[in-house]
Coordinates of C-alpha atoms and ligand atoms in Angstrom, one line a residue:
X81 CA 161.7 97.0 282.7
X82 CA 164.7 95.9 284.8
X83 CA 167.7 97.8 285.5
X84 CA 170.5 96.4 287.3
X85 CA 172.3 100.1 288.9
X86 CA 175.9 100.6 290.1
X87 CA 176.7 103.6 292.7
X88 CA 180.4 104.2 293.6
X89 CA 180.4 108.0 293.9
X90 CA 181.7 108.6 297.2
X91 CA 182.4 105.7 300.2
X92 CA 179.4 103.4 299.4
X93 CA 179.8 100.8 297.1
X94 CA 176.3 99.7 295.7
X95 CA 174.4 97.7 293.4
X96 CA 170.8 97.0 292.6
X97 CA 168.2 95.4 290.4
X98 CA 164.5 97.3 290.9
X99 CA 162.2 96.4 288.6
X100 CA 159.6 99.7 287.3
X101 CA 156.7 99.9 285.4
X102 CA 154.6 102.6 284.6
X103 CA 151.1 103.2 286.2
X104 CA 148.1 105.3 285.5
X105 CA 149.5 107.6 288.4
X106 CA 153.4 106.8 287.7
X107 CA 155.6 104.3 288.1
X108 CA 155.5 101.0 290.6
X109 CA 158.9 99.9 291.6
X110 CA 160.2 96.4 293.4
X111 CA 163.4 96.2 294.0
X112 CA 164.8 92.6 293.3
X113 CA 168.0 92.6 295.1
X114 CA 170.1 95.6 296.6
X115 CA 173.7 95.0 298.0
X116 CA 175.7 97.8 299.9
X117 CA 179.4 98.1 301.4
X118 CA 180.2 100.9 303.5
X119 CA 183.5 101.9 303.4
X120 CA 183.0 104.4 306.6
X121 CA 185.5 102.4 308.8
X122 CA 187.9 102.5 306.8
X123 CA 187.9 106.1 306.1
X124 CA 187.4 107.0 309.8
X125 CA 190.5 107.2 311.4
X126 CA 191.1 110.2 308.2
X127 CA 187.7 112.1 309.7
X128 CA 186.3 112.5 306.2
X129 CA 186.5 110.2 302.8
X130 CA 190.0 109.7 301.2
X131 CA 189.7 109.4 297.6
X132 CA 192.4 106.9 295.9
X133 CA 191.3 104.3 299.5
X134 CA 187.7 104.8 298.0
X135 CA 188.5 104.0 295.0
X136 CA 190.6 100.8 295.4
X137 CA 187.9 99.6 297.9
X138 CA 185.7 100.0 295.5
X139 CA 187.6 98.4 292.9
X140 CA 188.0 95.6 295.2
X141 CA 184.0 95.3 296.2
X142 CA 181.8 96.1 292.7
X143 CA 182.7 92.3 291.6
X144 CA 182.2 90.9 294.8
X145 CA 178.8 92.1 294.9
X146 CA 178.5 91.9 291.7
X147 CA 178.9 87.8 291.9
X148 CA 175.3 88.2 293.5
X149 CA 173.5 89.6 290.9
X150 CA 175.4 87.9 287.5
X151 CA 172.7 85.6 286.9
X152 CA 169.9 88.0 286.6
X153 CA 168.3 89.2 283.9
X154 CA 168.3 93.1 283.2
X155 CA 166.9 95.2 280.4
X156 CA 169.7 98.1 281.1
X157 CA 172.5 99.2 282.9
X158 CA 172.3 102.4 285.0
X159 CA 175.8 103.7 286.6
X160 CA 176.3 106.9 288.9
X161 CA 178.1 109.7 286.6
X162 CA 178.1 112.5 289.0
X163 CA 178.7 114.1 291.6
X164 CA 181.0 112.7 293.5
X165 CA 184.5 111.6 293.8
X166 CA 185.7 111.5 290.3
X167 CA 188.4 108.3 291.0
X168 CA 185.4 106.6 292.6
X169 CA 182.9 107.3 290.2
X170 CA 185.1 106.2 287.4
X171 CA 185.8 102.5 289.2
X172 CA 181.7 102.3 289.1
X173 CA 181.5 103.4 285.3
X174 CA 184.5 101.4 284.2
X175 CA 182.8 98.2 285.6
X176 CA 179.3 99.4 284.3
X177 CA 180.6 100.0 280.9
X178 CA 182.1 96.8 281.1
X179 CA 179.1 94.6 281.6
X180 CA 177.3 96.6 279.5
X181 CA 179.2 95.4 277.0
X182 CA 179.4 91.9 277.3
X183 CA 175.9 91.6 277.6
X184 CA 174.7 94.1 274.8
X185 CA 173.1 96.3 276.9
X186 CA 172.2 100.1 277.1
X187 CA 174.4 102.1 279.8
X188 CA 172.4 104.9 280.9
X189 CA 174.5 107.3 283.1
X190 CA 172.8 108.7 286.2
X191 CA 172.6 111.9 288.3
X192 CA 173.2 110.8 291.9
X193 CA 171.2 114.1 293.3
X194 CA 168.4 113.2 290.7
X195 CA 168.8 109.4 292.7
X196 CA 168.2 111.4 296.0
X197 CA 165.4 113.3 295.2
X198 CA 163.7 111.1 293.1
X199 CA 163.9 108.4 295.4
X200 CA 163.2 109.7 298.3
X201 CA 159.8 111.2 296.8
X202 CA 158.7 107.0 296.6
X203 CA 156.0 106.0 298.7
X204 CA 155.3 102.3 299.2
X205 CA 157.9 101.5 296.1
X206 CA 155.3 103.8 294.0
X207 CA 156.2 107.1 292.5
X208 CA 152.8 108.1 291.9
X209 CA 150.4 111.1 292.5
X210 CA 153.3 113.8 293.0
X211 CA 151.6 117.4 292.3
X212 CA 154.2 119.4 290.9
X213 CA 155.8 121.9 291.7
X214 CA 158.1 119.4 294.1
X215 CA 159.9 121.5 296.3
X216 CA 163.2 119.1 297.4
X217 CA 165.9 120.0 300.6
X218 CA 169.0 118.1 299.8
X219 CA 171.1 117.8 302.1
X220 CA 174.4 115.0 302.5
X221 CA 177.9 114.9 302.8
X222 CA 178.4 117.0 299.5
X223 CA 175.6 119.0 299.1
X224 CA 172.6 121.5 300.1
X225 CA 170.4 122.5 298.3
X226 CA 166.6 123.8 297.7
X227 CA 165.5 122.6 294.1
X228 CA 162.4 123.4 292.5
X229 CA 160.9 121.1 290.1
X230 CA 158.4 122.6 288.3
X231 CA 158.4 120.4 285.3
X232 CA 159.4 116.5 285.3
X233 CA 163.4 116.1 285.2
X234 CA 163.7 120.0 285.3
X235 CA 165.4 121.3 288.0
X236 CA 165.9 124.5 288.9
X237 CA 168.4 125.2 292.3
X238 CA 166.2 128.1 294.5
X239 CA 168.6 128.5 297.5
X240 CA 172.0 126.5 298.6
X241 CA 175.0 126.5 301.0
X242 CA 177.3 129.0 300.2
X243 CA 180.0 127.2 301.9
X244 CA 180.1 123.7 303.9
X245 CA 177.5 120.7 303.1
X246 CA 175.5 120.5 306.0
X247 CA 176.3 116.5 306.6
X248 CA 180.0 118.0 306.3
X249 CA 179.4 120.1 309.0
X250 CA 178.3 117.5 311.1
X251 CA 181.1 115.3 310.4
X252 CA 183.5 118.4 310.9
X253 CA 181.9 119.5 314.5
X254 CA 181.8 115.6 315.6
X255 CA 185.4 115.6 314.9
X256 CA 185.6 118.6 317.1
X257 CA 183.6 116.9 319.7
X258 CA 185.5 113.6 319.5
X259 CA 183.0 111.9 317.8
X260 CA 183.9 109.0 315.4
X261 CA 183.2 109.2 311.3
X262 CA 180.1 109.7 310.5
X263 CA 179.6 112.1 312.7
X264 CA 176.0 112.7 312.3
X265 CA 174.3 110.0 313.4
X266 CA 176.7 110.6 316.5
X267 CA 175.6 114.0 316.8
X268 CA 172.2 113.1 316.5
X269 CA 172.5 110.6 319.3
X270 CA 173.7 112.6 321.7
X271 CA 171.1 115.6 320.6
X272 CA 168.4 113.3 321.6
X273 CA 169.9 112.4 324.5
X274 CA 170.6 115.6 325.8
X275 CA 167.3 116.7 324.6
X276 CA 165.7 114.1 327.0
X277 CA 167.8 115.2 329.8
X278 CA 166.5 118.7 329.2
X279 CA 162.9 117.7 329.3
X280 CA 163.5 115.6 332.8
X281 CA 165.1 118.4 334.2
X282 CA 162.8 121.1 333.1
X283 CA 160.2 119.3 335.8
X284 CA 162.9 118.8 338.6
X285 CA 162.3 121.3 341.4
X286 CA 164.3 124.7 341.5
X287 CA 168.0 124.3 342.9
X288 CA 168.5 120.9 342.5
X289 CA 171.6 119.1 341.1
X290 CA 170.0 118.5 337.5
X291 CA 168.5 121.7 337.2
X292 CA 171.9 123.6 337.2
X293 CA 173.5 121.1 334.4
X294 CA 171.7 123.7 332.1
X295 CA 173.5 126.9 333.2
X296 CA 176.6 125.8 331.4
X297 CA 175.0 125.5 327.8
X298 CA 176.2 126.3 324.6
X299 CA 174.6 129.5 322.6
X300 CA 175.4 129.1 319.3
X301 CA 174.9 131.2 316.1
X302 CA 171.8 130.6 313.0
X303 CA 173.7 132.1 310.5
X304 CA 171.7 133.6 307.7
X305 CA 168.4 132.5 309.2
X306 CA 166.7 136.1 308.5
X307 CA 168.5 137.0 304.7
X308 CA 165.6 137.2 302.4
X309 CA 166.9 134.3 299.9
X310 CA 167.0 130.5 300.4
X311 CA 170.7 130.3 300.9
X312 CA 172.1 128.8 304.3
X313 CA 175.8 128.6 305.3
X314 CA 177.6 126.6 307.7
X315 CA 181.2 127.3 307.9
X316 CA 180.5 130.1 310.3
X317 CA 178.5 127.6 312.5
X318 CA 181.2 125.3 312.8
X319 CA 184.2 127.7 313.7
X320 CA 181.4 129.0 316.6
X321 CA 181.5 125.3 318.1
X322 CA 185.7 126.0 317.6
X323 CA 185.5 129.2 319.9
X324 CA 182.8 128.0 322.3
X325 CA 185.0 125.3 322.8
X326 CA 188.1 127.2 323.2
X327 CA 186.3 129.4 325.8
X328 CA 185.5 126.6 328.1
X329 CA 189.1 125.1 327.3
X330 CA 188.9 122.3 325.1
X331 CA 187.2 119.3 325.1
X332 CA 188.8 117.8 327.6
X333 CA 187.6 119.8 330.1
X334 CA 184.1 119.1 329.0
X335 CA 181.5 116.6 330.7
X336 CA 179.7 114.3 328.8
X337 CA 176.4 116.1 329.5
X338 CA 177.9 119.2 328.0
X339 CA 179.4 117.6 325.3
X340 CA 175.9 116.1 324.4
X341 CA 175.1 120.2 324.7
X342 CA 177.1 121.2 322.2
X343 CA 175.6 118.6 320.1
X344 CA 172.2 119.5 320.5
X345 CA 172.8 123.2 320.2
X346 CA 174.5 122.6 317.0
X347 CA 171.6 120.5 315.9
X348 CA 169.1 122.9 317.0
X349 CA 171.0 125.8 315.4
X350 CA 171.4 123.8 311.7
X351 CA 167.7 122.8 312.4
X352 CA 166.2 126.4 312.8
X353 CA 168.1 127.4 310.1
X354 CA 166.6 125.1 307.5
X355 CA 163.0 125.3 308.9
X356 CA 163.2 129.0 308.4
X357 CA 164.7 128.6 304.7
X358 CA 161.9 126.3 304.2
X359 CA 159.2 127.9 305.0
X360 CA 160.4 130.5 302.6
X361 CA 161.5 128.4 299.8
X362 CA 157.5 127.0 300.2
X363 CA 156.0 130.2 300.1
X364 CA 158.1 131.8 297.2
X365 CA 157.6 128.8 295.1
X366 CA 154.3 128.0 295.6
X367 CA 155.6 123.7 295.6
X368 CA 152.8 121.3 296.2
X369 CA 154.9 118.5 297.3
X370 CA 157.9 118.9 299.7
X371 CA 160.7 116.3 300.1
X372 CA 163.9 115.8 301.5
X373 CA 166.7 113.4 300.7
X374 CA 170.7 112.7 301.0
X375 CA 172.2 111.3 304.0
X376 CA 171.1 114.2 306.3
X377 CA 167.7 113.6 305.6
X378 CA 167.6 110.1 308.3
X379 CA 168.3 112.7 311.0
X380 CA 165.0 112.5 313.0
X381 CA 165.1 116.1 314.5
X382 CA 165.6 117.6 311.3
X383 CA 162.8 115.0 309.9
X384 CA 160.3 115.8 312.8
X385 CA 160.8 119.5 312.9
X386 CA 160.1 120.3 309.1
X387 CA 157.4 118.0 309.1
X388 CA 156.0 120.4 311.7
X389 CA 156.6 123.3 309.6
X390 CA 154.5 122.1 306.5
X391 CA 151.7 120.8 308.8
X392 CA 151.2 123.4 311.3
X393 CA 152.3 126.7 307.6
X394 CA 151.4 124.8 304.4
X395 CA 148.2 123.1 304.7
X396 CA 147.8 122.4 300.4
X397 CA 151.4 120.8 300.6
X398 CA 152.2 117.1 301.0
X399 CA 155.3 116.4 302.6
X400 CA 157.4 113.2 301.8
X401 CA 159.7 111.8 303.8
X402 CA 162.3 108.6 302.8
X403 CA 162.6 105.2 304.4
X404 CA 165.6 105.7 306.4
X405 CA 167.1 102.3 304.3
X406 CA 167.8 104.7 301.2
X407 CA 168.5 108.2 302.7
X408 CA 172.4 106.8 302.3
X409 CA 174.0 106.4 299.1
X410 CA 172.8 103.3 297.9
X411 CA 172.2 102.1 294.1
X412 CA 168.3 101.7 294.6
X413 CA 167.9 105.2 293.9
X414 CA 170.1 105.0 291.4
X415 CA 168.0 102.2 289.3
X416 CA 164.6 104.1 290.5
X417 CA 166.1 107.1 289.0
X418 CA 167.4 105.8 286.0
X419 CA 163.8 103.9 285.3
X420 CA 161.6 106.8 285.9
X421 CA 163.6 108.5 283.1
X422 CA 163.4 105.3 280.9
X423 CA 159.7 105.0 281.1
X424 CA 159.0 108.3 280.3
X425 CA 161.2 107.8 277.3
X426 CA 162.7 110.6 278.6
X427 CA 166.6 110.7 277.9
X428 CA 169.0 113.8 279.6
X429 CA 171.3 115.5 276.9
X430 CA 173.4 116.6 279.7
X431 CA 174.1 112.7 280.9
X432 CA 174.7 111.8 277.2
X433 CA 178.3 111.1 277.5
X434 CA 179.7 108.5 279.7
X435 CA 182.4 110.4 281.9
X436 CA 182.8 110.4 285.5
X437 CA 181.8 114.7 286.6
X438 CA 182.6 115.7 290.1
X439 CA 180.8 118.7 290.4
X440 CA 178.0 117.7 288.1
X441 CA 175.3 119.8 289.6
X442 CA 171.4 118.8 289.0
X443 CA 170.2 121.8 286.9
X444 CA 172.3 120.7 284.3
X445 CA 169.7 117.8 283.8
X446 CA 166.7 118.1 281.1
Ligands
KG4_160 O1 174.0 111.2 301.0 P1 175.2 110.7 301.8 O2 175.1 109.3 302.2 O3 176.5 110.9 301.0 C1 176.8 111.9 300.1 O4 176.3 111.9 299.0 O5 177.4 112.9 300.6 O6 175.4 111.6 303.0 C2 176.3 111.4 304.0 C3 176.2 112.4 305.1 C4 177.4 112.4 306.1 O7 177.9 113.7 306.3 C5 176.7 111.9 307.4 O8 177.3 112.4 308.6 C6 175.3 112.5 307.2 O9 175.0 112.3 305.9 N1 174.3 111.8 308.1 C7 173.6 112.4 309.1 C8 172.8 111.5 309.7 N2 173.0 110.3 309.1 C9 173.9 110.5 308.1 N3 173.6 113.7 309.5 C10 172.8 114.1 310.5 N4 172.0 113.2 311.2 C11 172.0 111.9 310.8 N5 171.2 111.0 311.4
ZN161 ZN1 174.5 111.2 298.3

């Protein structure tokens, strides 16, 4: 079966045609063409995404790419309903419905979360051999969560952020720190490279000009890392890099080093944070498979450190990671989403009527 999937939710624009069958463990995926257009540039110079400018760009993009894939042959038509910006998601399923139409072909509206997750548990273009319960951390721009899935396309949310996405965080305390939009990959950048520093001056001898960089470093909060539930919040996290700041007055009368300093502390701080939620979420829920997804999910400290976690706490549990290519939005995982559902012949009540759903959350699904 081919689907040819449209994703416009928030400031990517994105279509794909992946081609899935089902295997004696699952499905096989190959995806036949995939075409993305960032619209981060154009949204930086606002710090965050602006709605109506996302949705004319992507007004402006979907038949541009489209002109790409018009020749192909697809058995279906899968388009991003939610969640996300609602005047963006409505330019993707206005064009979806559209082709669907002229061609004579099914529409089948899509969670974006269920993309993330679903996706990101692939391995080798295969989703095969996943022991339930999956145990998934998603965490992007507009979300994070822990959701259990105990059953196939049930999902049940087992701890979340009580305030600010953890990718908005990031973006907000890059702002703070000067950084451009995105602001985590920038923040993850400097981390590392601060992190590096650390480790070359841990070995210099006492007293020397690199050892004493360190005695102007950051101490930041890890705000609800000992509550007994899987929640996490980060507001409180990002007005602590506001004070901190403050104190050493402003960011202008930072160095680079301690800029990078406030970066990795923020970094470390989000970081201990979820491996201590984790850990929990794994031991109260008994998962079998852990993944991540959503933008967050490319960051490699965050990648590295959980990864550690399962290996070193949760010997029975495999952990799946995502190609970096599809941690992003991206319609990929909206087609390999939309197929895994098809194949199982398995179609969500919830997703039933075609309407663009901000806060569409992913325990609606069945
Ligand atoms: O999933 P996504 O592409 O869009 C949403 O659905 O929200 O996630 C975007 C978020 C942005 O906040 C971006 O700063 C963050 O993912 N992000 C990262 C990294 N790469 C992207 N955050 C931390 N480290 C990274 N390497
Ligand atoms: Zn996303």
């Amino acid at each position: 079966m081919r689907i040819l999937a449209i994703e416009t939710s928030c400031d990517e624009t994105g279509i794909a045609i992946v081609e899935g069958t089902k295997t004696e463990g699952g499905f096989a995926f190959t995806v036949l063409g995939s075409a993305l257009l960032s619209q981060a540039a154009l949204h930086a110079p606002y710090g965050g995404v602006y709605p109506n400018l996302a949705k004319r760009e992507h007004e402006k993009n979907l038949p541009i790419l489209f002109e790409k894939f018009k020749d192909e042959k697809v058995d279906a038509i899968a388009v991003t309903k939610g969640p996300g910006l609602e005047p963006a998601l409505w330019t993707g399923i206005t064009f979806a419905q559209k082709v669907a139409k002229e061609r004579g072909l099914p529409l089948l509206p899509t969670n974006h979360m269920e993309g993330h997750l679903l996706s990101s548990l692939v391995k080798n273009g295969n989703l095969e051999d996943v022991k339930l319960p999956v145990l998934a951390l998603l965490i992007s721009g507009g979300h994070t969560e822990f959701v259990l899935m105990r059953e196939w396309f049930t999902y049940e949310i087992v701890g979340q952020t009580l305030d600010d996405a953890l990718g908005e965080a990031f973006d907000k305390v890059a702002r703070m720190l000067a950084l451009p939009y995105p602001g985590g990959p920038e923040i993850s950048r400097l981390a590392e490279a601060a992190r590096e520093a650390k480790q070359k001056s841990d070995f210099a001898p006492l007293g020397s000009s690199q050892r004493s960089q360190n005695q102007t470093s950051v101490s930041l909060p890890r705000p609800m890392i000992g509550t007994k539930d899987c929640d996490v919040s980060f507001s409180g996290l990002k007005t602590a890099v506001l004070y901190a700041l403050r104190d050493r007055g402003g960011i202008q009368s930072l160095s680079a080093e301690e800029i990078a300093g406030f970066a990795r502390e923020f970094e470390d701080a989000a970081t201990d944070v979820l491996v201590h939620k984790t850990r929990r979420a794994l031991e109260e829920s008994g998962a079998q498979t852990f993944v991540i997804g959503g933008g967050v999910a490319a960051n490699k400290h965050i990648r590295k450190s959980l990864e550690i976690v399962v290996k070193e706490n949760f010997n029975e549990v495999e952990m799946r990671l995502p190609e970096l290519s599809i941690t992003g939005d991206n319609a990929i995982m909206i087609a390999e989403a939309a197929l895994t559902r098809a194949l199982s012949g398995k179609k969500d009540a919830a997703t039933d009527e075609i309407r663009a759903v901000g806060n569409l959350s992913i325990s609606s699904l069945t």
